[in-house]
XYZ file of C-alpha atoms in Angstrom:
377
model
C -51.508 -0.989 29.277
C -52.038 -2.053 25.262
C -49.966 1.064 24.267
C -47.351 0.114 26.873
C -46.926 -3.003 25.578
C -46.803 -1.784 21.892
C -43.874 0.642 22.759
C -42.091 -2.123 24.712
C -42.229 -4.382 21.519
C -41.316 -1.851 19.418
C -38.314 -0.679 21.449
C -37.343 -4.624 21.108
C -37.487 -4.447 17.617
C -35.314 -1.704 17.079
C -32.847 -3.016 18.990
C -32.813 -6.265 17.049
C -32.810 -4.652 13.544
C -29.838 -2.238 15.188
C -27.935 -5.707 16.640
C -28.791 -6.798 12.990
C -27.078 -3.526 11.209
C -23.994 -3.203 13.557
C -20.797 -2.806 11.309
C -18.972 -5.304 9.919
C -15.514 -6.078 11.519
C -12.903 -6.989 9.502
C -12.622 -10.301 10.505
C -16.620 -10.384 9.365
C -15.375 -9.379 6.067
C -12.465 -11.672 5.434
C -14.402 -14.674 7.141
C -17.851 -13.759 4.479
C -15.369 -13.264 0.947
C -15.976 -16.451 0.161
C -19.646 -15.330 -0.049
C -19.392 -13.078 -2.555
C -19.329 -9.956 0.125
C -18.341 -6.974 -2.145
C -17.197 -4.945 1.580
C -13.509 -4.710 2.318
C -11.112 -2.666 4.646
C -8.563 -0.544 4.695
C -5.362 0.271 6.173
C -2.816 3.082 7.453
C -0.585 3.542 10.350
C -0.512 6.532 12.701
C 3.382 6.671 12.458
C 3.460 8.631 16.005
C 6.784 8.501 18.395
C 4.692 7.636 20.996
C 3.760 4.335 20.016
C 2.858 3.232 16.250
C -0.637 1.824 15.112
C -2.725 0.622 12.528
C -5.578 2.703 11.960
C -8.650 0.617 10.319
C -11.411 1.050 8.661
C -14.298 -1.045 7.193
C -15.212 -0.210 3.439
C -18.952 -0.850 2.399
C -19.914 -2.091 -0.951
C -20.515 1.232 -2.138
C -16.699 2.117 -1.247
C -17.605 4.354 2.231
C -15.162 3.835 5.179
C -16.009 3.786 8.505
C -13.344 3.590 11.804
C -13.030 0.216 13.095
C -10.220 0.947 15.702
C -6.485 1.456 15.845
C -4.314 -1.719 17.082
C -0.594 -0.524 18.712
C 2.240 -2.004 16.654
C 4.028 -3.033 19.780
C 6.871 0.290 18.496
C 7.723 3.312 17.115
C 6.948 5.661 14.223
C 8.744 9.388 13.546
C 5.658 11.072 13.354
C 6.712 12.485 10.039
C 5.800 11.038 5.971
C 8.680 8.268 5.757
C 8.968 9.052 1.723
C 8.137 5.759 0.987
C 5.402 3.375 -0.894
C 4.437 0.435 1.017
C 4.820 0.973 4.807
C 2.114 -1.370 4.929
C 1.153 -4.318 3.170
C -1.183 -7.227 2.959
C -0.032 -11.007 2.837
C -0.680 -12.917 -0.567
C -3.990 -14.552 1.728
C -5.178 -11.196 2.770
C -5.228 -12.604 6.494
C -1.886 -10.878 7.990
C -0.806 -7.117 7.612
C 2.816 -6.206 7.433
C 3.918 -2.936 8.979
C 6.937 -0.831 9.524
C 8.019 0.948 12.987
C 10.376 3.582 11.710
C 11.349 5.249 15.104
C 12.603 1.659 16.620
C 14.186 0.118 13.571
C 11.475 -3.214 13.812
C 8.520 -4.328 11.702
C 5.079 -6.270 12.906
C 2.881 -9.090 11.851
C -0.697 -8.710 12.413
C -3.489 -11.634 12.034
C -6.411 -10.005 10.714
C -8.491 -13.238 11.331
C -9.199 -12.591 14.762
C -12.544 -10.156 16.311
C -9.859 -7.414 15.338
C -6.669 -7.456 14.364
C -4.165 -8.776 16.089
C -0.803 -7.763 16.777
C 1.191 -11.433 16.587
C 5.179 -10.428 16.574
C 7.410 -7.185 16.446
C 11.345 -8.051 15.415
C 14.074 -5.667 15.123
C 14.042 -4.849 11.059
C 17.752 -5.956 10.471
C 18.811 -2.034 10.010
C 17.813 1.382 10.393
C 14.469 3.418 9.972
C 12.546 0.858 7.756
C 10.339 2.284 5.756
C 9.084 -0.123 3.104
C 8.291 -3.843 3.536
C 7.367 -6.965 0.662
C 5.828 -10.080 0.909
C 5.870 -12.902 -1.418
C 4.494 -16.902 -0.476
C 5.815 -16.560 2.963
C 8.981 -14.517 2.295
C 9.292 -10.889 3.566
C 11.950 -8.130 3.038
C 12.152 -4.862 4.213
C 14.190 -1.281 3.033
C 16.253 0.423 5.884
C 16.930 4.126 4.719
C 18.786 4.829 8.099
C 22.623 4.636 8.498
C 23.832 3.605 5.547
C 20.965 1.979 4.159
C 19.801 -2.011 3.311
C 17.941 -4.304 2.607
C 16.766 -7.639 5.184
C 14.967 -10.780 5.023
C 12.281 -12.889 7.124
C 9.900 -15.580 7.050
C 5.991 -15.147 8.620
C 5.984 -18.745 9.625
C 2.445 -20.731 10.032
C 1.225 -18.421 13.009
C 2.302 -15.111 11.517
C 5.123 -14.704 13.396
C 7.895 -13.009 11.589
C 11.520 -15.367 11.800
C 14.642 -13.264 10.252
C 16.609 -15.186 7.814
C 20.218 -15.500 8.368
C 22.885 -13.937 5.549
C 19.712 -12.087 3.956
C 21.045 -8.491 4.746
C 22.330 -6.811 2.069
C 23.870 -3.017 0.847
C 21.623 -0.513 -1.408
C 24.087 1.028 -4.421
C 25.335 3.796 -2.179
C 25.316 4.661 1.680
C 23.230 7.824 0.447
C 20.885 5.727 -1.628
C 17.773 7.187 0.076
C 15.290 4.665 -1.148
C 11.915 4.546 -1.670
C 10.158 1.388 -1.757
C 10.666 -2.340 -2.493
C 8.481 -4.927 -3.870
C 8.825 -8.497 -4.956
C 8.593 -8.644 -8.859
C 9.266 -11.726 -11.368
C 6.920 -14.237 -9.354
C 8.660 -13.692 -6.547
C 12.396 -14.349 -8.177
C 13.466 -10.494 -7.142
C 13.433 -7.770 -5.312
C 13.476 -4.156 -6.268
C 14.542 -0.973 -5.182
C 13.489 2.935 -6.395
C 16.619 5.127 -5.378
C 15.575 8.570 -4.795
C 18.989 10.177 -4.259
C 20.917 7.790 -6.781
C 18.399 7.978 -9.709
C 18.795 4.644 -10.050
C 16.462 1.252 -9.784
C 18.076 -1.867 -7.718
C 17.154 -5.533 -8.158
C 18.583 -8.542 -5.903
C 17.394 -11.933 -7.108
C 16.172 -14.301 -4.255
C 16.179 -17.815 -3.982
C 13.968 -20.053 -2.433
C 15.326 -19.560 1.207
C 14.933 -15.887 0.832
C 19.159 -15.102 0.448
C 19.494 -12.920 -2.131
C 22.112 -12.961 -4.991
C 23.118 -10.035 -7.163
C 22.897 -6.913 -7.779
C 21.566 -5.097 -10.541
C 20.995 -1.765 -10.942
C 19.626 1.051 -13.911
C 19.497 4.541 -14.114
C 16.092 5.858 -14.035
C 14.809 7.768 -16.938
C 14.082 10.483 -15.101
C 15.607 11.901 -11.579
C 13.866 10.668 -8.164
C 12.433 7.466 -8.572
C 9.985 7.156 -6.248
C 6.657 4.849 -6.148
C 6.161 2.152 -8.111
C 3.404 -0.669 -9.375
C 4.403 -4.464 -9.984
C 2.316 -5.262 -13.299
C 2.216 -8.440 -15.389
C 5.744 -10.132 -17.411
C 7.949 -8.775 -14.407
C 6.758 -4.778 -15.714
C 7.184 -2.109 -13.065
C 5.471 1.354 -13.806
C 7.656 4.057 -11.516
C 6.681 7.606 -10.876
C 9.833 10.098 -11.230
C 9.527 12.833 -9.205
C 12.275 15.072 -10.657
C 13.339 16.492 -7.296
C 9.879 18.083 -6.756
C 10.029 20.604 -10.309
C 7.260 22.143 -11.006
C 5.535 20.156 -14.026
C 8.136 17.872 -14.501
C 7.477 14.495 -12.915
C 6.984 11.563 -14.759
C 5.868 7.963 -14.766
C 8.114 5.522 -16.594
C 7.598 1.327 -17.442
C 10.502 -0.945 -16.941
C 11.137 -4.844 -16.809
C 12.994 -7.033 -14.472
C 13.876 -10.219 -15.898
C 13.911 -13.360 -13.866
C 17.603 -12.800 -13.377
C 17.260 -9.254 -11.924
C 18.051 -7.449 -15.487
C 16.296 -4.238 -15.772
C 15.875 -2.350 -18.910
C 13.277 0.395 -20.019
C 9.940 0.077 -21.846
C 8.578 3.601 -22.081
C 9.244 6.600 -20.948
C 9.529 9.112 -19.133
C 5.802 10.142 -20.096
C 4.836 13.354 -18.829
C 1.205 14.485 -17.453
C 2.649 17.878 -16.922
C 1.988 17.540 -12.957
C 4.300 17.951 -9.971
C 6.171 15.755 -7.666
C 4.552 12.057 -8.896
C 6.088 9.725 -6.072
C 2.887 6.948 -5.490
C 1.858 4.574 -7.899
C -0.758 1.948 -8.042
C -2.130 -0.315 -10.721
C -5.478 -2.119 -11.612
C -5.627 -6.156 -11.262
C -6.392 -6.336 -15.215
C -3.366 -4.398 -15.861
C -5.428 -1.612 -17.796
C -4.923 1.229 -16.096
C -2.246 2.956 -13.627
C -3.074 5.825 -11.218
C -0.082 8.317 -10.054
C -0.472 10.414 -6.913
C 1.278 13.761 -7.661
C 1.889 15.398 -3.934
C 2.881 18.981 -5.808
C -0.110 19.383 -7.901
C -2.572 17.772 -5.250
C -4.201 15.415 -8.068
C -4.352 11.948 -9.244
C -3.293 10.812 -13.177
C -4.411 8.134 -14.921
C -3.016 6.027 -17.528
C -3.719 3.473 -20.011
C -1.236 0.650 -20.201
C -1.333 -3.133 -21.973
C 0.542 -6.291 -21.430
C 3.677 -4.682 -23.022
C 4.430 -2.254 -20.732
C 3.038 0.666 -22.970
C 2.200 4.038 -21.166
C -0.234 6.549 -22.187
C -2.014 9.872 -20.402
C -5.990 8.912 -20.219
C -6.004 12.109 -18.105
C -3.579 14.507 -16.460
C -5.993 15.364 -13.695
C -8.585 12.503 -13.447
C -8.762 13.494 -9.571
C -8.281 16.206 -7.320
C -7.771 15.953 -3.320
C -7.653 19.488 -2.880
C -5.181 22.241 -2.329
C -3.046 22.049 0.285
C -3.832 18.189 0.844
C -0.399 16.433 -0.730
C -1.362 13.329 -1.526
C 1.384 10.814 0.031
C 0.090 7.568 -0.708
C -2.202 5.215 -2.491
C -4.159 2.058 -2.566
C -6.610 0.346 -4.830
C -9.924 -2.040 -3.152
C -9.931 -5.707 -3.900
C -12.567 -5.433 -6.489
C -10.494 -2.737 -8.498
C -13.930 -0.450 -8.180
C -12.537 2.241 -5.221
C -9.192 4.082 -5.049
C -8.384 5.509 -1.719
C -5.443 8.239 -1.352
C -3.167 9.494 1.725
C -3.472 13.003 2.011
C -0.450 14.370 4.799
C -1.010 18.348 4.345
C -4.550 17.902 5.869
C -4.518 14.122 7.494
C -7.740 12.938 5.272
C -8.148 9.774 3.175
C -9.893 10.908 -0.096
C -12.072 8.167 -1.405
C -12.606 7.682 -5.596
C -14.560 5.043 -7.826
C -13.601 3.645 -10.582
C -15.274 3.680 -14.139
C -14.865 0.968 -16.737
C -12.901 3.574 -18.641
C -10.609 4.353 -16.014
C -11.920 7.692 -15.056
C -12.250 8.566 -11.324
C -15.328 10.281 -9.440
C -15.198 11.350 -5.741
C -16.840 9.837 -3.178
C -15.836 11.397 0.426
C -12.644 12.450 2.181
C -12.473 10.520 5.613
C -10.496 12.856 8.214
C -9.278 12.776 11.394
C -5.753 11.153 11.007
C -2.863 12.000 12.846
C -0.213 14.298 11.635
C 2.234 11.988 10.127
C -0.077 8.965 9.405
C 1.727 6.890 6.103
C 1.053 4.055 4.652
C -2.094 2.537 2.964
C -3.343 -0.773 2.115
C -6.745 -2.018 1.225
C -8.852 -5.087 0.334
């Protein structure tokens, strides 16, 4: 009877330590940061025709993921890559997600508050196959590469809810632009634009109701802009994937002025790699990390506050042969790089060293065929 009662209280105790050790959710995570939790998440979307979600995982403090759950978009995706940085994003708060439905021309607002996230509104994207999307303090735009290609505005109100803003639609440089990604740049003053088929970079300026102005527009230094980074002093750092030549893609630095003026700082600085096209840089604004989908490795470079590019390393990753890296993301903390990999549907998982260098952690697998898009916190 002693040893029955022994087992009983040790089968309670193990269930309590278990209860104790479950996972964190990611509404755990956002609702501990101001803690001092070093755990995070991270984000992609299945990007399936028959019916888009976000696929989530939580990351530990040691940089692991593990699947939290996928959470329907409310549409569409194409079930191909999209060619594009930024099919989903964060909010400036860290508390909504952003996300593009590519196969029914609408994007979604998620709360990521809530036990799990939370799908909150789906609105038609104001064009054509979006396949990029920005926020900034409340304002939103997103790049249609469909029909003949633009750009649209919104507002995530107070709830999350996304509200389009009227007269916000506007033309890329051509009907054949093909673009790539946009971003908010200039605290927020401007938008801009890679142009894969045009070689050229795009800026609107926006004003404080979210209506854009003018145009701008520059010839990339090198052909296919593709990815890019939003640095410090309005400094964007774009990878040129020179139609996909072997060894010839390049990262170059530009700025946008406050007025939407572009103009280059360096480049086009060569790593000797093929078909660069994501980009993503460090908080500090040290260093800047180029996926290259032709070579199947990661390069890192050394930048500084003027725009300034250097090669640290031309491989300082590899995800493996036949993996094409498609996309990129950095953790909160700066310490954990996590890459997109579409040629075997794996997220390959790196830390960071003080000196920029990356070691490899895991490769998560398991995603659909098709999956795009990464963010992380």
């Amino acid at each position: 009877m002693k040893r029955n009662s022994v087992f009983m209280a040790l089968a309670i105790a193990s269930l309590f330590l278990a209860s104790c050790q479950k996972a964190s959710t990611i509404f755990d995570i956002i609702k501990d940061k101001g803690k001092g939790t070093d755990k995070g998440y991270v984000l992609t979307l299945s990007n399936q025709t028959s019916g888009n979600k976000i696929i989530a995982y939580t990351r530990s403090s040691e940089g692991k993921l593990s699947y939290a759950g996928e959470f329907p978009t409310g549409g569409t995706g194409t079930g191909s890559g999209l060619g594009s940085q930024g099919a989903i994003v964060l909010s400036d708060d860290e508390h909504y997600a952003l996300a593009v439905n590519a196969g029914s021309n609408s994007i979604s607002s998620f709360n990521l508050s809530d036990n799990n996230p939370k799908l909150v509104s789906t609105v038609a994207s104001g064009g054509t196959r979006p396949i990029s999307i920005t926020m900034h303090k409340g304002l939103v735009f997103v790049v249609n590469a469909g029909g003949t290609g633009n750009i649209s505005g919104f507002k995530l109100m107070g709830n999350g809810k996304l509200q389009p803003i009227d007269n916000s639609t506007r033309p890329l440089s051509s009907m054949d632009a093909g673009p790539a990604q946009i971003s908010f740049v200039a605290d927020g003053k401007v938008v801009a634009i890679t142009e894969k088929n045009t070689n050229k970079i795009i800026t609107y300026t926006i004003n404080a109701q979210g209506i854009p102005g003018m145009m701008h527009s520059l010839s990339s230094s090198n052909m296919t802009p593709f990815g890019f980074a939003v640095g410090h002093n309005g400094n964007l750092y774009v990878s040129e994937a020179a139609g996909g030549a072997p060894g010839a893609s390049t990262v170059s630095s530009y700025r946008v002025q406050g007025d939407g003026m572009i103009s280059l700082i360096d480049g086009p600085v060569s790593a000797g790699q093929s078909a660069a096209c994501w980009v993503v840089m460090t908080k500090d604004g040290r260093y800047v990390y180029a996926t290259n989908t032709g070579s199947h490795t990661i390069t890192s470079f050394k930048t500084d506050m003027t725009g300034n590019l250097d090669v640290i390393k031309a491989v300082s990753g590899m995800t493996g042969m036949g993996s094409s890296p498609i996309d990129e993301a950095l953790s909160g903390n700066n310490r954990y790089l996590y890459v997109l990999n579409g040629g075997n549907q794996t997220i390959s998982v790196f830390a960071l060293a003080n000196d920029g260098s990356l070691s490899h952690i895991e490769n998560i697998s398991g995603l659909p065929m098709g999956a795009v898009g990464l963010a992380a916190n």
